Short mmCIF file of C-alpha atoms in Angstrom, two decimals:
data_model
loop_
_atom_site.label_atom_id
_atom_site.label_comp_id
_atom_site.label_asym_id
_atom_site.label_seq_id
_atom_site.Cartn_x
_atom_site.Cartn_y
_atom_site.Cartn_z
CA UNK A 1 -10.17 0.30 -10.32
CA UNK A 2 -9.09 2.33 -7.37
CA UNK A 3 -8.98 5.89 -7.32
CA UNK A 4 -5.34 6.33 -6.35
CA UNK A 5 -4.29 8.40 -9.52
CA UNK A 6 -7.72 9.81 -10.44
CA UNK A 7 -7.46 13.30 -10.74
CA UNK A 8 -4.12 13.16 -12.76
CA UNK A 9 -4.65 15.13 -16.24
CA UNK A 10 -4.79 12.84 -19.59
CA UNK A 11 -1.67 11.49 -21.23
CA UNK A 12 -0.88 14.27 -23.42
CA UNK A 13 -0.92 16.86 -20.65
CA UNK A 14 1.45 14.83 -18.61
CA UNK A 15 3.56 13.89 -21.14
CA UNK A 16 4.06 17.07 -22.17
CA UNK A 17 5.55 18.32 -19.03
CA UNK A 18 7.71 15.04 -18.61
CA UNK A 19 9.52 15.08 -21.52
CA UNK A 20 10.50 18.81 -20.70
CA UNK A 21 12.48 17.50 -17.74
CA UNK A 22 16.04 16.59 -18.66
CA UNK A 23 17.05 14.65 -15.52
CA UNK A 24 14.22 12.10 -15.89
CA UNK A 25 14.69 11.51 -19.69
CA UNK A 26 18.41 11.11 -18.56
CA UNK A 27 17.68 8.44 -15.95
CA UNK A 28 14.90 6.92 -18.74
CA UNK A 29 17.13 6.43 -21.14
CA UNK A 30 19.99 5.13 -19.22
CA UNK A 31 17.51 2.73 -17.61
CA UNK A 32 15.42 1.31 -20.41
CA UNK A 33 18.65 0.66 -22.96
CA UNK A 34 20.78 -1.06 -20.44
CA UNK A 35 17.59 -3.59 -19.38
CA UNK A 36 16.65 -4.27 -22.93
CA UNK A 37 20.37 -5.01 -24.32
CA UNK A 38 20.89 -6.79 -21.68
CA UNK A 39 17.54 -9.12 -22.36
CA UNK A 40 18.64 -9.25 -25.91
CA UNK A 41 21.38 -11.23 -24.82
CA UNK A 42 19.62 -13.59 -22.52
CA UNK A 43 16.96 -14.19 -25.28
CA UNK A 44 19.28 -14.76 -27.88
CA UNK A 45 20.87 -17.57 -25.40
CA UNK A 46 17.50 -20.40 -26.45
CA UNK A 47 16.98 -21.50 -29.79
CA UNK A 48 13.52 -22.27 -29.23
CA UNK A 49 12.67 -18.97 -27.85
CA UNK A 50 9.85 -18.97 -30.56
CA UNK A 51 8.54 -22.07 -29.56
CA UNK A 52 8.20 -20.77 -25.95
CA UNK A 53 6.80 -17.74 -27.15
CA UNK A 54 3.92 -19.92 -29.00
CA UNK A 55 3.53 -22.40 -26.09
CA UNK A 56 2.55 -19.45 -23.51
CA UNK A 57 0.21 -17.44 -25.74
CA UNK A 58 -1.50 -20.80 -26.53
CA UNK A 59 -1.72 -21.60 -22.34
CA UNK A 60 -3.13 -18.23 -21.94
CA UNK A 61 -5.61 -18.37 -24.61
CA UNK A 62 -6.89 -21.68 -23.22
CA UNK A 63 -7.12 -20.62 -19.68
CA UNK A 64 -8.46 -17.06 -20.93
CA UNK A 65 -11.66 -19.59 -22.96
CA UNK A 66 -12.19 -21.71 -19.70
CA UNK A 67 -11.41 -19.14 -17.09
CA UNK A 68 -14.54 -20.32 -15.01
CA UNK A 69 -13.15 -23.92 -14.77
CA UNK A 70 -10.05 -23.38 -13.77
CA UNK A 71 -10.45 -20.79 -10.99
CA UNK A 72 -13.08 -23.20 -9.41
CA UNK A 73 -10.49 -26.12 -9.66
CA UNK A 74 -7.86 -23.33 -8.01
CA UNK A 75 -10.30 -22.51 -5.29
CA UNK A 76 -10.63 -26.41 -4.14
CA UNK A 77 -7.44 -27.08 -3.91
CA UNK A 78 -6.15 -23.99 -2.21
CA UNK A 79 -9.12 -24.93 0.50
CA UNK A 80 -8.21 -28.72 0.29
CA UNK A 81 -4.42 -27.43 1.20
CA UNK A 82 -5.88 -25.13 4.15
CA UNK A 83 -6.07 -21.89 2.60
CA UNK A 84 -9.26 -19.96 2.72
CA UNK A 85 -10.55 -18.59 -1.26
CA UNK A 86 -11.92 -15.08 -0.76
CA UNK A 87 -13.66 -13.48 -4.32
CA UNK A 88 -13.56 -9.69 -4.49
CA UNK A 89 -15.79 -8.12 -7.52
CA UNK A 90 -13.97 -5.01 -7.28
CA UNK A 91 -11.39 -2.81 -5.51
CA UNK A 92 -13.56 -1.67 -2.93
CA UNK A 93 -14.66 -5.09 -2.00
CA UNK A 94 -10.64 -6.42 -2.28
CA UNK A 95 -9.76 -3.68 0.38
CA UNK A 96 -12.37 -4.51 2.46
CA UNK A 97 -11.62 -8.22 2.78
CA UNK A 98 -7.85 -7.57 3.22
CA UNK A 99 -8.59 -4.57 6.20
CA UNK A 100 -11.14 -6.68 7.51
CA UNK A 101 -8.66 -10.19 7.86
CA UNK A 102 -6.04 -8.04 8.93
CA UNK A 103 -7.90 -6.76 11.86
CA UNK A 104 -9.20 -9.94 12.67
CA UNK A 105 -5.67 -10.79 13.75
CA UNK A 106 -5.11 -7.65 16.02
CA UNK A 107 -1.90 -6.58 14.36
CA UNK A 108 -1.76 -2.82 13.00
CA UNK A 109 1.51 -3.47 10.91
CA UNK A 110 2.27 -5.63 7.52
CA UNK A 111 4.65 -6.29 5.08
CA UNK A 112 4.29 -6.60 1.59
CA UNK A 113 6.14 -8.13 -1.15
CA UNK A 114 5.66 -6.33 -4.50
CA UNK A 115 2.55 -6.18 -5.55
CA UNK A 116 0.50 -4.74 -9.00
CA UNK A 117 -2.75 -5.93 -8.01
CA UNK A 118 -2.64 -4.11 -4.34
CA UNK A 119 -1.31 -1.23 -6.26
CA UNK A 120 -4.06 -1.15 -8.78
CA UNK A 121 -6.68 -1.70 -5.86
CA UNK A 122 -4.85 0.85 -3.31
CA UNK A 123 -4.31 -1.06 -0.80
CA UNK A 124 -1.97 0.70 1.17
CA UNK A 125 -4.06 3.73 1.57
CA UNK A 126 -7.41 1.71 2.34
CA UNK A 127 -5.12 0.39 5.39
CA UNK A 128 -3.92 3.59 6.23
CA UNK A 129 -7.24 4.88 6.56
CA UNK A 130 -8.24 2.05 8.51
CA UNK A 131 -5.28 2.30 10.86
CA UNK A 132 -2.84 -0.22 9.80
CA UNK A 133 0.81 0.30 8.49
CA UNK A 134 2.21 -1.54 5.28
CA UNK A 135 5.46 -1.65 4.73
CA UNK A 136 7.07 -2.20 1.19
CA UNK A 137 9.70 -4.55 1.20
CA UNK A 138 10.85 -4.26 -2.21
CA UNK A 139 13.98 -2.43 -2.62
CA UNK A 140 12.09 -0.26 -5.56
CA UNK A 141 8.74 -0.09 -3.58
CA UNK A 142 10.57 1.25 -0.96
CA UNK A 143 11.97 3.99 -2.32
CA UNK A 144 8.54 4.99 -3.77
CA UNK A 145 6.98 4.64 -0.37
CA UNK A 146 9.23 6.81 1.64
CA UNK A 147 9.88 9.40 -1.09
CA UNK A 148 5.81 9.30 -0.80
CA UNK A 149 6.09 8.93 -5.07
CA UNK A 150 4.25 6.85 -7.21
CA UNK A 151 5.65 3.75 -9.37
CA UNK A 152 6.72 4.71 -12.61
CA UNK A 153 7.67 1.21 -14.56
CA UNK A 154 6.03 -2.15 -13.57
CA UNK A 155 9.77 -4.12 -12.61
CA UNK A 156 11.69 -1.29 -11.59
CA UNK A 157 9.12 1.21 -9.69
CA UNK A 158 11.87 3.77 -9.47
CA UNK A 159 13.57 3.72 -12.47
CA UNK A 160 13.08 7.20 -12.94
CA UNK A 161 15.51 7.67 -9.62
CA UNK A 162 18.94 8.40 -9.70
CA UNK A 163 20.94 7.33 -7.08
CA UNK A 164 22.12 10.62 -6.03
CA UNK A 165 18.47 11.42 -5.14
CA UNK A 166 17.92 7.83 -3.68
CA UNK A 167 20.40 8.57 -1.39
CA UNK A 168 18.23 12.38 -0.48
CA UNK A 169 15.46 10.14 0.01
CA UNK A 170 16.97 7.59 2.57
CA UNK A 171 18.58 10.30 4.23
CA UNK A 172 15.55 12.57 5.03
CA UNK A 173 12.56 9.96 4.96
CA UNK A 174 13.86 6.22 6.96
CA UNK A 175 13.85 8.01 10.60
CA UNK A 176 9.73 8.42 9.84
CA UNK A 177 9.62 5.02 9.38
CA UNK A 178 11.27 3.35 12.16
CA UNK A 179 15.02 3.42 11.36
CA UNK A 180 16.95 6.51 10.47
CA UNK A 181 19.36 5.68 7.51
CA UNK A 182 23.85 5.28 8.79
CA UNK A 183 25.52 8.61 9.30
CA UNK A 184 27.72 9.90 6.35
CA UNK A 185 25.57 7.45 3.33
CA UNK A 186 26.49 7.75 0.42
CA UNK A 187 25.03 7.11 -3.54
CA UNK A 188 27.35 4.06 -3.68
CA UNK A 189 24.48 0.84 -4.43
CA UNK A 190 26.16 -1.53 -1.54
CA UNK A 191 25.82 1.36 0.78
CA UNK A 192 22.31 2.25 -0.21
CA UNK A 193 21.06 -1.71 -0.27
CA UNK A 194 22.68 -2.01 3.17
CA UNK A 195 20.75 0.71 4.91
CA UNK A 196 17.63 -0.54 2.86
CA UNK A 197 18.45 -3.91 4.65
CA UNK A 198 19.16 -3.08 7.85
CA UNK A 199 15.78 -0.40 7.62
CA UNK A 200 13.66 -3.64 6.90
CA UNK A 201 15.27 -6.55 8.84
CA UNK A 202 13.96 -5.65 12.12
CA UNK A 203 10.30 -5.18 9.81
CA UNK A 204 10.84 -8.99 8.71
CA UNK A 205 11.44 -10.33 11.96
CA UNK A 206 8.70 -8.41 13.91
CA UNK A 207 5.51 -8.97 11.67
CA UNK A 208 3.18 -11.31 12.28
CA UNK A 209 0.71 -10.35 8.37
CA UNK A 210 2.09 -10.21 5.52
CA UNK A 211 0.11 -9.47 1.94
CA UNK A 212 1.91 -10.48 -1.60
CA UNK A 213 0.35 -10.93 -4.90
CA UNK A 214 2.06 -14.04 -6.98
CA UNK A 215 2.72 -14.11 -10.68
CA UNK A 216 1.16 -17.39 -10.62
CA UNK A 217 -1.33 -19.70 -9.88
CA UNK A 218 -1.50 -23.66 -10.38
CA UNK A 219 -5.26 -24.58 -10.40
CA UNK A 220 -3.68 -28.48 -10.39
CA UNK A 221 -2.68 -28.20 -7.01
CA UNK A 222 -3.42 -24.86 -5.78
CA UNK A 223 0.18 -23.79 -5.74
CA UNK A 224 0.90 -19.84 -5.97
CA UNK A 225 4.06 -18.51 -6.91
CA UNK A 226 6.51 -15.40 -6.54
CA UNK A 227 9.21 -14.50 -8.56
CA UNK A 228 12.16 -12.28 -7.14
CA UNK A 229 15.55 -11.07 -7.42
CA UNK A 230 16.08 -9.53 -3.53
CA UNK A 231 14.87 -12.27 -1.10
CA UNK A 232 12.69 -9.86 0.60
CA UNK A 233 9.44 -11.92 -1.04
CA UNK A 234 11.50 -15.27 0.69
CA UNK A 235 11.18 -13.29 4.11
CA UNK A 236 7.70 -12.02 3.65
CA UNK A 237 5.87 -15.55 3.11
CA UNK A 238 8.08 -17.49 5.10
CA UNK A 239 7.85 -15.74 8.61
CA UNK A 240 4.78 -14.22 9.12
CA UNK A 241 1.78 -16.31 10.69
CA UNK A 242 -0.79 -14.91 8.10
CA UNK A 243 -0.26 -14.86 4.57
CA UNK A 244 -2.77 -13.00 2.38
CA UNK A 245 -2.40 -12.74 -1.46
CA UNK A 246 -4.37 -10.60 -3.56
CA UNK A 247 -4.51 -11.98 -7.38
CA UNK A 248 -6.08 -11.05 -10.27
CA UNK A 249 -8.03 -13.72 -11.71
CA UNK A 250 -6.45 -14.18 -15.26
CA UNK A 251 -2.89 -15.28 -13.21
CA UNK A 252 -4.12 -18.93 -13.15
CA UNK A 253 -2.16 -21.63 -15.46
CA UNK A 254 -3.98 -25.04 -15.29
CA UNK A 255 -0.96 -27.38 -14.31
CA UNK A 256 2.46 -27.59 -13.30
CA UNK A 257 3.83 -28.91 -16.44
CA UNK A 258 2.49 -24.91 -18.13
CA UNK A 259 4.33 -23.18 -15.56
CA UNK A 260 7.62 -24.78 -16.12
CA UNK A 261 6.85 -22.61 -20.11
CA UNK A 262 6.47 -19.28 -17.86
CA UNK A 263 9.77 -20.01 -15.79
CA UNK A 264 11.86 -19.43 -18.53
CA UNK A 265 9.95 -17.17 -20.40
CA UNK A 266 9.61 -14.51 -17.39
CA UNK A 267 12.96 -14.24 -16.18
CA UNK A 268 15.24 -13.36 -19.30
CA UNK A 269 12.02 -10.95 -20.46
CA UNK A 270 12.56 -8.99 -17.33
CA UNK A 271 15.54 -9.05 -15.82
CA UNK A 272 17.66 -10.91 -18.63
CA UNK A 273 18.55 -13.56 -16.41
CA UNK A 274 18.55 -17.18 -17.01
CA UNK A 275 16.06 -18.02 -14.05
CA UNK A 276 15.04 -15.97 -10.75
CA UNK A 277 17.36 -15.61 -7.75
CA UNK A 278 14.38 -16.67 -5.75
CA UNK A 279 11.47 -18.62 -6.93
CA UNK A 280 9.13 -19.25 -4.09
CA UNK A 281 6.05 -21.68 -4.51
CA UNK A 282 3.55 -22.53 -1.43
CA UNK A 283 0.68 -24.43 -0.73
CA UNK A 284 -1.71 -23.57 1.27
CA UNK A 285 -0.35 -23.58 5.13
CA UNK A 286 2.10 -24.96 6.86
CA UNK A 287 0.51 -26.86 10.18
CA UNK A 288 2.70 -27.51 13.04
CA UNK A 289 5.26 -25.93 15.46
CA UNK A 290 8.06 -27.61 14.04
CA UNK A 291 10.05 -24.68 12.78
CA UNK A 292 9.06 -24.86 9.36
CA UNK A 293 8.53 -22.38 6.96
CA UNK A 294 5.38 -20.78 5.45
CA UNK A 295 2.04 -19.37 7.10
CA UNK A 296 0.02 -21.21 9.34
CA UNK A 297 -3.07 -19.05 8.12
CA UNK A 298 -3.48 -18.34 4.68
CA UNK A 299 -6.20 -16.25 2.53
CA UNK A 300 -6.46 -16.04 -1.15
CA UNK A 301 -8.12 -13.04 -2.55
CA UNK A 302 -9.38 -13.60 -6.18
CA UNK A 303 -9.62 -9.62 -8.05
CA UNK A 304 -11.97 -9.37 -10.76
CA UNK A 305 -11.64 -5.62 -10.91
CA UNK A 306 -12.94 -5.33 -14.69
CA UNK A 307 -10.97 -8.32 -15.64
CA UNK A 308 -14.63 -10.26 -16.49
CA UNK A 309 -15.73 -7.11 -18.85
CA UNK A 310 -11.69 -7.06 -20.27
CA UNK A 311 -12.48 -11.08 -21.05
CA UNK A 312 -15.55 -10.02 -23.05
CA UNK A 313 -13.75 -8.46 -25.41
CA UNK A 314 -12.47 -10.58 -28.19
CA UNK A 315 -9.20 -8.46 -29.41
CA UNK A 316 -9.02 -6.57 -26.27
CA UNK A 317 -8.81 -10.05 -23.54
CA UNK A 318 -4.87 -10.57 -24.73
CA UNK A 319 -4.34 -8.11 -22.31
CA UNK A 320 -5.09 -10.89 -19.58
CA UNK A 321 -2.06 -12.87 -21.54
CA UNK A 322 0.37 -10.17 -19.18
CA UNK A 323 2.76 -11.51 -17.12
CA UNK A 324 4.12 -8.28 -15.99
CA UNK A 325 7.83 -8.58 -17.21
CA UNK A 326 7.85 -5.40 -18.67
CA UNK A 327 9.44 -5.63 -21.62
CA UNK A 328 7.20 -3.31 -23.79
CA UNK A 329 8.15 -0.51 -21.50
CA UNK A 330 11.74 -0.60 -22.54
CA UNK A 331 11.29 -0.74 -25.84
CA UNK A 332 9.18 2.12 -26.18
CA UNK A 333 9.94 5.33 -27.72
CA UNK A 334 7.02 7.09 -26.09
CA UNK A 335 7.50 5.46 -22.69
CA UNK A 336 11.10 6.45 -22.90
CA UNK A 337 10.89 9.65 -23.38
CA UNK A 338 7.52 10.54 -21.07
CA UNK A 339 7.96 8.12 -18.23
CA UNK A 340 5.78 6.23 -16.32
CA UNK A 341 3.67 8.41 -14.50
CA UNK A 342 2.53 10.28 -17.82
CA UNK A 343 0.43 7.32 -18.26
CA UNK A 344 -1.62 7.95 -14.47
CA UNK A 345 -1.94 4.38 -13.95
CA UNK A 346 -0.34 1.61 -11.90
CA UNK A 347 0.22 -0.08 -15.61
CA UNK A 348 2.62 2.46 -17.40
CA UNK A 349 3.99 1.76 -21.36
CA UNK A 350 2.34 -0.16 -23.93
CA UNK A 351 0.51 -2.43 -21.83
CA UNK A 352 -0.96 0.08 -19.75
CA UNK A 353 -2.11 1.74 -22.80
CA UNK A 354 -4.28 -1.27 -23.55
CA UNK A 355 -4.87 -2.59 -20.15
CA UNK A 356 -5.59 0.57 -17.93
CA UNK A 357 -8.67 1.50 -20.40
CA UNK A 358 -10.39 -1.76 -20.15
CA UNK A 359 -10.46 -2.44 -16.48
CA UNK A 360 -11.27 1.39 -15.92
CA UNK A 361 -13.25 1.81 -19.26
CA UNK A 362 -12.47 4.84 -21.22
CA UNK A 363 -15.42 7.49 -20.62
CA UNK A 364 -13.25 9.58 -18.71
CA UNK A 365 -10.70 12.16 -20.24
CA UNK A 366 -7.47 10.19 -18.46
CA UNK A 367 -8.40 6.43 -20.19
CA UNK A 368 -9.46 7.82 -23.34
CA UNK A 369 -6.60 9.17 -24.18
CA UNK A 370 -4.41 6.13 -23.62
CA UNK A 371 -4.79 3.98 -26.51
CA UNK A 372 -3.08 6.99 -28.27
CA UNK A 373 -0.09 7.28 -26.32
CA UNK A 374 1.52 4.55 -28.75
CA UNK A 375 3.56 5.24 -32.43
CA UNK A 376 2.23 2.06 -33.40
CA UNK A 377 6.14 0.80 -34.43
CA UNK A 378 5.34 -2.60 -33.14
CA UNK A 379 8.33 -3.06 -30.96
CA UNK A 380 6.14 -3.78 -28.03
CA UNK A 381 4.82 -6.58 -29.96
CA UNK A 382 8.02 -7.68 -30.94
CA UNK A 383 9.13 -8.52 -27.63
CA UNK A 384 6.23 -9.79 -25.57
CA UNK A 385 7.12 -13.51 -24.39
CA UNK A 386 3.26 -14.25 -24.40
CA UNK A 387 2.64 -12.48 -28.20
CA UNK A 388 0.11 -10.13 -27.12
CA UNK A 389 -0.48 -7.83 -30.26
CA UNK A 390 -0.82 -4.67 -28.46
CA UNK A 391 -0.77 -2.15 -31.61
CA UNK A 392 -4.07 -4.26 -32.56
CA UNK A 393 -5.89 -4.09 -29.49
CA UNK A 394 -4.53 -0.45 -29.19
CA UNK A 395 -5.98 0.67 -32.91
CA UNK A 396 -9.26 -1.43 -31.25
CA UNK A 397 -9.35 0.74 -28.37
CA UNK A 398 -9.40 4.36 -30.35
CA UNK A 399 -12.07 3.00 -32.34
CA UNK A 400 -14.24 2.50 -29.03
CA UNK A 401 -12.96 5.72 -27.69
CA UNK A 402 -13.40 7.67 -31.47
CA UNK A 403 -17.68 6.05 -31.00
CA UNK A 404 -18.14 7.58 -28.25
CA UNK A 405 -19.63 11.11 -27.85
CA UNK A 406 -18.00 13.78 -28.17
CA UNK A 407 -15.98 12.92 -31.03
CA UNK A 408 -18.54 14.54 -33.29
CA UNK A 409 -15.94 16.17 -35.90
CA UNK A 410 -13.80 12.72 -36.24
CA UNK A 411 -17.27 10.99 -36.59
CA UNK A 412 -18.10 13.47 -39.81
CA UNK A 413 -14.80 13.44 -41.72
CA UNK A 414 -14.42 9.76 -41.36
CA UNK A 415 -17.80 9.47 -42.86
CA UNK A 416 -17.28 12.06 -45.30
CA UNK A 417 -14.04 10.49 -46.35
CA UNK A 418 -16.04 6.82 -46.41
CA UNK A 419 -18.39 8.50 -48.77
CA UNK A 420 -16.00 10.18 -51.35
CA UNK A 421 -13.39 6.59 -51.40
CA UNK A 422 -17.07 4.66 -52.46
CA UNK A 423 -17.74 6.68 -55.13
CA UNK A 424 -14.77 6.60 -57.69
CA UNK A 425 -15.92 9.50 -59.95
CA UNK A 426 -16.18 11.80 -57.13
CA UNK A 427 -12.62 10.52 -55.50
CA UNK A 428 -11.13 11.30 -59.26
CA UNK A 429 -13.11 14.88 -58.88
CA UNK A 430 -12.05 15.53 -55.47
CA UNK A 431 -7.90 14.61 -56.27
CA UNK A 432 -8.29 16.61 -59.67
CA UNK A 433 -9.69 19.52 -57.50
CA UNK A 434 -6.68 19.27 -54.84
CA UNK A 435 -4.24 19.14 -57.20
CA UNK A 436 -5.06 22.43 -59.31
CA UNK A 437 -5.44 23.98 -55.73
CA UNK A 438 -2.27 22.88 -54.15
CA UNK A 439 -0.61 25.90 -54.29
CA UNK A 440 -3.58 27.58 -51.60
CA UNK A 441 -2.87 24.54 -49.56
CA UNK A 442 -1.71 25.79 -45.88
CA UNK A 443 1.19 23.62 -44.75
CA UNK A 444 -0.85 23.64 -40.95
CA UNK A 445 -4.26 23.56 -40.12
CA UNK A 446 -6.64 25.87 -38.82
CA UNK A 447 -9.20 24.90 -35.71
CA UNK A 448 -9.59 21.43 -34.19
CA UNK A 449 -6.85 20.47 -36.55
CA UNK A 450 -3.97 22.71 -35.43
CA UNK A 451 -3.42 19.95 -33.07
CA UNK A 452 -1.99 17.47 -35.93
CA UNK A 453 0.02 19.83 -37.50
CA UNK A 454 1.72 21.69 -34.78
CA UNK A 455 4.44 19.19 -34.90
CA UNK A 456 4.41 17.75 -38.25
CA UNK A 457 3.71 19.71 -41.85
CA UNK A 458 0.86 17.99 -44.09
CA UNK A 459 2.15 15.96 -47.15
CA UNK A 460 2.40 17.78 -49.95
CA UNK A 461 -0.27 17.09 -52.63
CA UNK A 462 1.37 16.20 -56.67
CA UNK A 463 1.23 18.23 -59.56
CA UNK A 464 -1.71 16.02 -60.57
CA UNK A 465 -3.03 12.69 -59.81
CA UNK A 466 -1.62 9.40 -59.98
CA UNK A 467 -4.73 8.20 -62.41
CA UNK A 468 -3.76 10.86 -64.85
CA UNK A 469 -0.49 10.92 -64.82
CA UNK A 470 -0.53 6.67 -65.22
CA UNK A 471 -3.32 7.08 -68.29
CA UNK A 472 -1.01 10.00 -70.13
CA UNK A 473 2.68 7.95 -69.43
CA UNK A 474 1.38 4.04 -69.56
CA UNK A 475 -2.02 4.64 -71.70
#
């Protein structure tokens, strides 16, 4: 993955200090209980929600098994429609191809629809460093890119923004960027979606490159699609000359007919509505000075980016099931209350805890301590539209991370406690021995340990063992 948030200290660290800010727990909480009430609702609305549930997880699981065929049969028939299949290993190679096509075209400007995979890869900075300008045309993205932040939830990037401070942002930060935001603006949404709009039209109608991701792909007919609420997506792959789409490789469904699943299933998981405001599909390009819409040079940009290794792993590949609604983040006690960039990854809440640490791997101290930033309560589970069982694949990950080296203390007591639960005389020893000690036992402890018990006190151990106290009551 790219090395936009390397550097960042490990979950705990982070977490600490962002559940000691009040304001961003406030906006948190506001946020993530209004979005998942509201998606309650919508849910509630089909009776065979279940079904849909099922249907999707078993798509995914089949495309997941015959990956290989079905991003060859994608690649012919985006080339059959005129589009041009580009396959990037990793990030490096993704930004390369991108910069490189870009230039090809002379333009030093873009805009972009939102986009995880150009997020995950960096794109935006590998431009910048090669001279070219992208401009985020996502209301959300926007206010991350001029308040020169970092997303903090995978739908709603600044969800840990209030408005008051959206407003400080416009206000100080549009005039860098081309267009200084209206005299006297204030926190009121219409006002602060007008000046974003009037900020980006002249962007919309100047550009001649624009770069997207989709949500998904249609190996039948090599269809790619983008959902959105705003319109700015509409603009961004309708105007521009050259379209170029960066994709990770597990967003391909096989046909038409398994999208239509996804087209209900997204839309009411993330933004509890009933379908998306806009739903734009395209083809490959559009040939022709006739006026009509869509790109007249197109490039798809396949992103491995670990995704392969990810695939390898039999619990761990339900990851790839994602379709980025972000539902597990609002459902999330831990997410709530520490916030998106705790997790120092483009994929915050539950499914970044899974997903980050398999496309990064989890040698280094940031990843490894992901699959731990979870209470295991399920919830995330609960409410994924495409079942992933991310408390599994989460208890899967800490075992990797607990093998590695390192972990030499955890290693020994596991294996001392393995020992002493095979041998039945020496558990009955060991609880007899506990129990005629218990009133030495600390209530926190000492070393490596403190850890644990800083914020909870260790169970307290019975007068004397269950074993005993069933042979003298029931023998």
């Amino acid at each position: 993955m790219s090395g936009t948030f390397l550097g960042l200290p490990a979950f705990p660290q982070a977490a600490a200090e962002a559940t000691a800010d009040p304001r961003l727990r406030a906006n948190l909480r506001h946020a993530t209980h209004t979005i998942r009430e509201k998606r309650a609702r919508a849910v509630a609305e089909l009776a065979d929600w279940a079904e849909l549930r099922a249907a999707a997880k078993a798509v995914k699981d089949h495309t997941l098994r015959h990956l290989d065929h079905y991003l060859v049969r994608l690649e012919q028939a985006v080339t059959a429609a005129g589009g041009t299949v580009h396959w990037a290993a990793d990030a490096d190679e993704a930004n390369r191809i991108v910069t490189a096509l870009v230039r090809a075209t002379d333009e030093r400007e873009v805009v972009k629809v939102k986009s995880m995979a150009t997020q995950e890869i960096g794109l935006n900075e590998a431009l910048a460093a090669a001279g070219i300008r992208a401009y985020e045309t996502d209301l959300a993205e926007l206010i991350v890119q001029l308040g020169e932040d970092r997303p903090s939830h995978i739908l709603v990037p600044a969800i840990h923004r209030n408005r008051g401070e959206i407003r400080e942002i416009f206000a100080e930060r549009m005039a860098d960027w081309g267009r200084p935001a209206p005299a006297g603006l204030t926190d009121a949404p219409a006002e602060l979606a007008e000046a974003a709009r009037l900020h980006l039209r002249e962007k919309f109608l100047r550009s001649k490159v624009a770069v997207s991701g989709a949500n998904f792909m249609v190996a039948e007919t090599g269809t790619l699609v983008v959902v959105e609420s705003e319109g700015n997506g509409r603009m961004c792959l309708t105007l521009p000359r050259t379209l170029i789409s960066v994709v990770g490789i597990e967003k391909v469904v096989p046909t038409w007919r398994d999208l239509e699943i996804f087209l209900q299933l997204l839309p009411r998981s993330a933004t509890a509505e009933r379908m998306n405001p806009y739903t734009s599909l395209w083809t490959g390009t559009h040939a022709g000075e006739d006026g009509g819409d869509g790109p007249s040079e197109f490039h798809l940009v396949l992103l491995d980016n670990g995704r392969t290794a990810t695939l390898a792993d039999r619990v761990g590949r339900q990851a790839l099931r994602c379709i980025r609604c972000s539902a597990c983040l609002n459902v999330c006690p831990v997410y709530e209350r520490a916030g998106g960039h705790a997790y120092g990854s483009v994929y915050p809440g539950p499914i970044g805890a899974i997903l980050t640490p398999q496309l990064r791997g989890t040698e280094g101290a940031l990843d490894a301590s992901l699959p731990y930033a979870s209470s295991l309560c399920g919830a995330c589970y609960e409410v994924c539209p495409v079942a992933i069982d991310i408390p599994e694949v989460l208890v899967h990950l800490r075992e990797r991370v607990a093998g590695q080296r390192g972990h030499r203390l955890e290693r020994a007591a596991m294996a001392g406690a393995t020992y002493v639960l095979d041998h039945p005389a020496l558990l009955r020893a060991a609880e007899r021995a506990a129990a005629r000690t218990r009133r030495f036992h600390p209530r926190r402890l000492p070393g490596p340990g403190r850890a644990w018990t800083d914020t909870r006190d260790l169970p307290a151990v019975p007068p004397e063992p269950f074993r005993d106290w069933w042979r003298r009551n029931r023998g």
